[in-house]
């Protein structure tokens, strides 16, 4: 028989929202010659090319070497061979975030579905008589089956067709598959005829798609097979309601020609249903969306998706050109205007500019002026469209200067170059505005500040000095300094960045070396000298290893060489000139030891500058022959020139551009007095003064950070021979964890960080199994889904340089630890407590706190038992399972309400019970009911005269037990038998039926209360009977035997139970319940799940009671004869009667007679004994109500 080859498939549909705003697109959607594929003229090919930039579970959907041409299809062999996943009939679409973008045509969410059941055979054409059976295919259409859509809101339909079976049975007994071909056609009410439906949307497809509207089912199936075709209407036509109704028809097309005298063919095509769909019309304007449809069998769950894109289009300066890497290159002079069209760039300065000015997803609503916001809103919240539309509150020139610095090419560490700073980030969550702006500025070492009514950028970059300060232009408090502790300075920094090639985060390690610390000792180990103080930082929006490395160097350099902060107050002239980010020089005599600064006096020229002090005042007897002279010119510019001095006149080597004005500050620097350099952090205006805070500045750092000779290889400051230190404090711990609907165990491995370790190698082995090695970046690792046994775990620290392929890795000596994993063999903990709340006279609710063990809550159970004993030692083994076990996550259960103790016990997913000690219980001690009459009590124990089935009355154990299955003939050595009554294994089930049947004489609702006391034994529990190791015994006293149970059952009949053939109902369990019937029989069912454990029914009985009942009637006329009263329903026994007469005269009396369970007779007489007519009320109180 052939294999059933027709199987339905599930199509996974995923639509991802990538970002907000228009992007350029996918970088690898290009032709083989590198030319970009047009989304306008070759949209399908663009979708295919973009799959190179789409990753499922970190694997590209389409391999990079695939060549996408102008006519490529996803089904082309050249494309298929480079697909890393078998996507079946995959559909891929994307939109790049424009305002007027269309919806994804193949990805719709239905807002309303209406199913029309068609269930009609689609007939095939009649083959003319005499047609040769050698003609394998007869090409003719059968009669169509048509459905009509009148609802103008419907924009898509699903047509479900199929076969109940598809096969050919040949006369020789051979079974083969067959072929069914059909087509689907559509007709709009626009005067046109039928046309084949276009292929669009998703469908379950098995077989071959032959072309638009024509389909084929090929293969063999003995049972039902269905497939669904999705038909999306032409929106250009459905937008006009007059084009409705729309007709959809299915037609059976060509068929195989067979000799039906020799073959039986099952190939009936049925149109099962039509689903009319009104879809969601959302276009997601200004949102980048990517839709995927693919065969779901490729993945156990929806795959993790990631995308490589060229991101948001932003406004860029008019003289900027976007390089291939996304950075900006400038030509000419910036005039303050932008290009007309937005372009993609990863330049951080203008990405920040876009964020600050966009009113839709940025801060434009706060930064733009009202007029600018109005202009922006015309464009859907985007930036302005005009080339000269510049935000008045932003200093665009400072952004352009920062951008030019960002785009400068610097060494990338691999022998090439890259932009100094790039911004590649996906901001996926709403962020605090100030924090986000700070993070964006951190990408390119910038600092925003408010100046003259607008926001400007200051950047930590190489620039000229702009001002000088000395005692003459600061307040008398002078300069105040503060610094950081050497102990707190990092000696190693780990920079986290996103590696685009690995599509995951990576870290770059930078260690302290002589570039960061003044040292002339080439052999010094800075980590040993200063200690190992590692800091971890995140390179926000960084995808370049080189950029991350430069950030690490900048971080260490500033931490060690720019540690001081200087604060002082100055006059207005300097305060309004200096801005945050400016570089200044300070001459402080407190540090320099002499005053070599002051102010320029009147009479200065460009070649002779007059000072307020002479050379002897500053230098003593001998002034240096030349020095560096610094001052501020009238236009505010800073000047530094080599000069000499005679008296109080300084002569520069070359004439200045302007003569310094009187009062301008000056500083002199030379070999003995070096002026300190600072970068301004803040400028705050006070009353008549300005407070300035500046941080130490070392101009050499930029050359060090961007060292053109730097390579990602052996670094001169790394000791290649030094291995990482061995890890310490290796700890192993076993714990349970949740995975889906399962509870598994794992070994948690933790250790302390090792000096110079880049990563760690963990090797573990279970018993004598093969060892497993893994490499981890941190100091923790989990052995998932661990098993029971002894685990040996070794951890080695691994160190390496950046050029690890050349220098190799260095391993520390291993640190080893062991753990004996017990898995889920450890018993769970007991439930914390147990409480009960009565509901009515029959039931109550038990409630308890949630189980503390994961493997009880998931996959485990809670067992509920009842012990009728109210005092003494309440044992688990003497308790019955009063209700079925409940799920381990349950915290409450309705139970029958009875006297005695209720107990709950946790049982984990592998069958381990919680310990016997500590099982929670709750006592119920019910008062005697006042409204019940006990009509009969059945007590079977201790004689048990009833009928046994695989049970017997064991005088030794004191009750009914399950019998053993051993035969006397099987005993070969009587001396070896320790218990003749229980030779062999205990049978799993047995029963005992009560001797007597309850006959109430009529049908009543009765209260049945079980009286059942049990015990669980190990029937062969003698020392000589046990041959296994005593360490494996879970119990010696037989108190923890949990695998037996006994339960009382009843069945009833409405017939006379003593009659010839009464008809009984089914046996039903009961503990405390109400049953209806005339006759009742009782039995106890006994069971064990362990052939070494037996249940003993020690006390067995049933108490039968009837509910108290009152019948009454008012204002009855007795008449002039004896009045017979019949109760509406008979009592079980004669009730008590109370008569209340309402109109008796003096001397009247009444007589009651014939009082029974069904009624009574009453006669009223006067004082002379004559019967008189009187009115009376009666009340009858008894038990039971006969049901007729």
CSV table of N, CA and C in Angstrom, one decimal, residues 1024-1074:
chain,number,residue,atom,x,y,z
A,1024,UNK,N,12.6,-11.7,57.8
A,1024,UNK,CA,13.1,-12.7,56.9
A,1024,UNK,C,12.6,-12.6,55.5
A,1025,UNK,N,11.5,-11.8,55.3
A,1025,UNK,CA,10.9,-11.7,54.0
A,1025,UNK,C,11.6,-10.7,53.1
A,1026,UNK,N,12.4,-9.8,53.7
A,1026,UNK,CA,13.1,-8.7,53.0
A,1026,UNK,C,14.5,-9.1,52.6
A,1027,UNK,N,14.8,-9.1,51.3
A,1027,UNK,CA,16.2,-9.4,50.9
A,1027,UNK,C,16.9,-8.2,50.4
A,1028,UNK,N,16.2,-7.1,50.2
A,1028,UNK,CA,16.9,-5.9,49.6
A,1028,UNK,C,17.5,-5.1,50.8
A,1029,UNK,N,18.4,-4.2,50.3
A,1029,UNK,CA,19.2,-3.4,51.3
A,1029,UNK,C,18.3,-2.5,52.1
A,1030,UNK,N,18.5,-2.5,53.4
A,1030,UNK,CA,17.6,-1.7,54.3
A,1030,UNK,C,17.7,-0.3,54.0
A,1031,UNK,N,18.8,0.2,53.4
A,1031,UNK,CA,18.9,1.6,53.0
A,1031,UNK,C,17.8,2.0,52.0
A,1032,UNK,N,17.3,1.0,51.3
A,1032,UNK,CA,16.3,1.3,50.2
A,1032,UNK,C,14.9,1.3,50.8
A,1033,UNK,N,14.7,0.9,52.1
A,1033,UNK,CA,13.4,0.9,52.7
A,1033,UNK,C,12.9,2.3,53.0
A,1034,UNK,N,11.7,2.7,52.6
A,1034,UNK,CA,11.2,4.0,52.9
A,1034,UNK,C,10.4,4.0,54.2
A,1035,UNK,N,10.2,2.8,54.7
A,1035,UNK,CA,9.4,2.7,56.0
A,1035,UNK,C,9.6,1.4,56.6
A,1036,UNK,N,9.7,1.3,57.9
A,1036,UNK,CA,9.8,0.1,58.7
A,1036,UNK,C,8.5,-0.2,59.4
A,1037,UNK,N,7.8,0.9,59.9
A,1037,UNK,CA,6.6,0.7,60.7
A,1037,UNK,C,5.4,0.6,59.9
A,1038,UNK,N,5.5,0.6,58.6
A,1038,UNK,CA,4.3,0.5,57.7
A,1038,UNK,C,3.4,1.7,57.9
A,1039,UNK,N,3.9,2.8,58.3
A,1039,UNK,CA,3.0,4.0,58.4
A,1039,UNK,C,3.0,4.8,57.2
A,1040,UNK,N,4.0,4.6,56.3
A,1040,UNK,CA,4.1,5.4,55.1
A,1040,UNK,C,3.8,4.6,53.8
A,1041,UNK,N,2.7,3.8,53.9
A,1041,UNK,CA,2.3,3.0,52.7
A,1041,UNK,C,1.1,3.8,52.1
A,1042,UNK,N,1.3,4.2,50.8
A,1042,UNK,CA,0.5,5.2,50.2
A,1042,UNK,C,-0.2,4.7,49.0
A,1043,UNK,N,-0.1,3.5,48.6
A,1043,UNK,CA,-0.5,3.0,47.3
A,1043,UNK,C,-1.8,2.1,47.3
A,1044,UNK,N,-2.6,2.3,48.4
A,1044,UNK,CA,-3.8,1.5,48.5
A,1044,UNK,C,-5.0,2.4,48.8
A,1045,UNK,N,-6.2,1.9,48.6
A,1045,UNK,CA,-7.4,2.7,48.9
A,1045,UNK,C,-8.6,1.8,49.0
A,1046,UNK,N,-9.6,2.2,49.7
A,1046,UNK,CA,-10.9,1.6,49.8
A,1046,UNK,C,-12.0,2.6,49.7
A,1047,UNK,N,-13.1,2.3,49.0
A,1047,UNK,CA,-14.1,3.3,48.8
A,1047,UNK,C,-15.5,2.6,48.8
A,1048,UNK,N,-16.4,3.2,49.5
A,1048,UNK,CA,-17.8,2.7,49.6
A,1048,UNK,C,-18.6,3.1,48.4
A,1049,UNK,N,-19.4,2.1,47.8
A,1049,UNK,CA,-20.3,2.4,46.7
A,1049,UNK,C,-21.7,2.0,47.1
A,1050,UNK,N,-22.7,2.5,46.4
A,1050,UNK,CA,-24.1,2.1,46.5
A,1050,UNK,C,-24.7,2.1,45.2
A,1051,UNK,N,-25.8,1.3,45.1
A,1051,UNK,CA,-26.6,1.3,43.9
A,1051,UNK,C,-28.1,1.2,44.4
A,1052,UNK,N,-29.0,1.7,43.6
A,1052,UNK,CA,-30.4,1.8,44.1
A,1052,UNK,C,-31.3,1.2,43.0
A,1053,UNK,N,-32.6,0.9,43.5
A,1053,UNK,CA,-33.6,0.5,42.6
A,1053,UNK,C,-34.9,1.1,43.1
A,1054,UNK,N,-35.8,1.4,42.1
A,1054,UNK,CA,-37.1,1.9,42.5
A,1054,UNK,C,-38.1,0.7,42.6
A,1055,UNK,N,-37.7,-0.5,42.2
A,1055,UNK,CA,-38.5,-1.7,42.3
A,1055,UNK,C,-38.4,-2.3,43.7
A,1056,UNK,N,-39.3,-3.3,43.9
A,1056,UNK,CA,-39.2,-4.0,45.2
A,1056,UNK,C,-37.9,-4.9,45.1
A,1057,UNK,N,-37.0,-4.6,46.0
A,1057,UNK,CA,-35.7,-5.3,46.0
A,1057,UNK,C,-35.8,-6.8,46.3
A,1058,UNK,N,-36.9,-7.2,46.9
A,1058,UNK,CA,-37.2,-8.6,47.2
A,1058,UNK,C,-38.0,-9.3,46.1
A,1059,UNK,N,-38.3,-8.5,45.0
A,1059,UNK,CA,-39.1,-9.0,43.9
A,1059,UNK,C,-38.2,-10.0,43.1
A,1060,UNK,N,-38.9,-10.4,42.0
A,1060,UNK,CA,-38.3,-11.4,41.1
A,1060,UNK,C,-37.0,-10.9,40.4
A,1061,UNK,N,-37.1,-9.7,39.8
A,1061,UNK,CA,-36.0,-9.2,39.1
A,1061,UNK,C,-36.0,-7.6,39.2
A,1062,UNK,N,-35.6,-7.1,40.3
A,1062,UNK,CA,-35.5,-5.7,40.4
A,1062,UNK,C,-34.4,-5.1,39.5
A,1063,UNK,N,-34.6,-3.9,39.0
A,1063,UNK,CA,-33.7,-3.2,38.1
A,1063,UNK,C,-32.9,-2.2,38.9
A,1064,UNK,N,-31.6,-2.5,39.0
A,1064,UNK,CA,-30.7,-1.6,39.8
A,1064,UNK,C,-29.9,-0.6,38.8
A,1065,UNK,N,-29.6,0.6,39.3
A,1065,UNK,CA,-28.7,1.5,38.6
A,1065,UNK,C,-27.3,1.1,38.8
A,1066,UNK,N,-26.4,2.0,38.3
A,1066,UNK,CA,-25.0,1.7,38.4
A,1066,UNK,C,-24.4,1.9,39.8
A,1067,UNK,N,-23.3,1.3,40.1
A,1067,UNK,CA,-22.6,1.5,41.4
A,1067,UNK,C,-22.0,2.9,41.4
A,1068,UNK,N,-22.2,3.7,42.4
A,1068,UNK,CA,-21.7,5.0,42.5
A,1068,UNK,C,-21.0,5.2,43.9
A,1069,UNK,N,-19.8,5.9,43.9
A,1069,UNK,CA,-19.1,6.0,45.2
A,1069,UNK,C,-19.9,7.1,46.1
A,1070,UNK,N,-19.8,6.9,47.4
A,1070,UNK,CA,-20.4,7.9,48.3
A,1070,UNK,C,-19.6,7.9,49.6
A,1071,UNK,N,-19.7,9.1,50.2
A,1071,UNK,CA,-19.1,9.2,51.6
A,1071,UNK,C,-20.1,9.8,52.5
A,1072,UNK,N,-20.8,10.9,52.0
A,1072,UNK,CA,-21.8,11.6,52.8
A,1072,UNK,C,-22.7,12.3,51.7
A,1073,UNK,N,-23.8,11.6,51.3
A,1073,UNK,CA,-24.5,12.2,50.2
A,1073,UNK,C,-26.0,11.7,50.3
A,1074,UNK,N,-26.8,12.3,49.5
A,1074,UNK,CA,-28.2,12.0,49.4
A,1074,UNK,C,-28.4,11.2,48.1
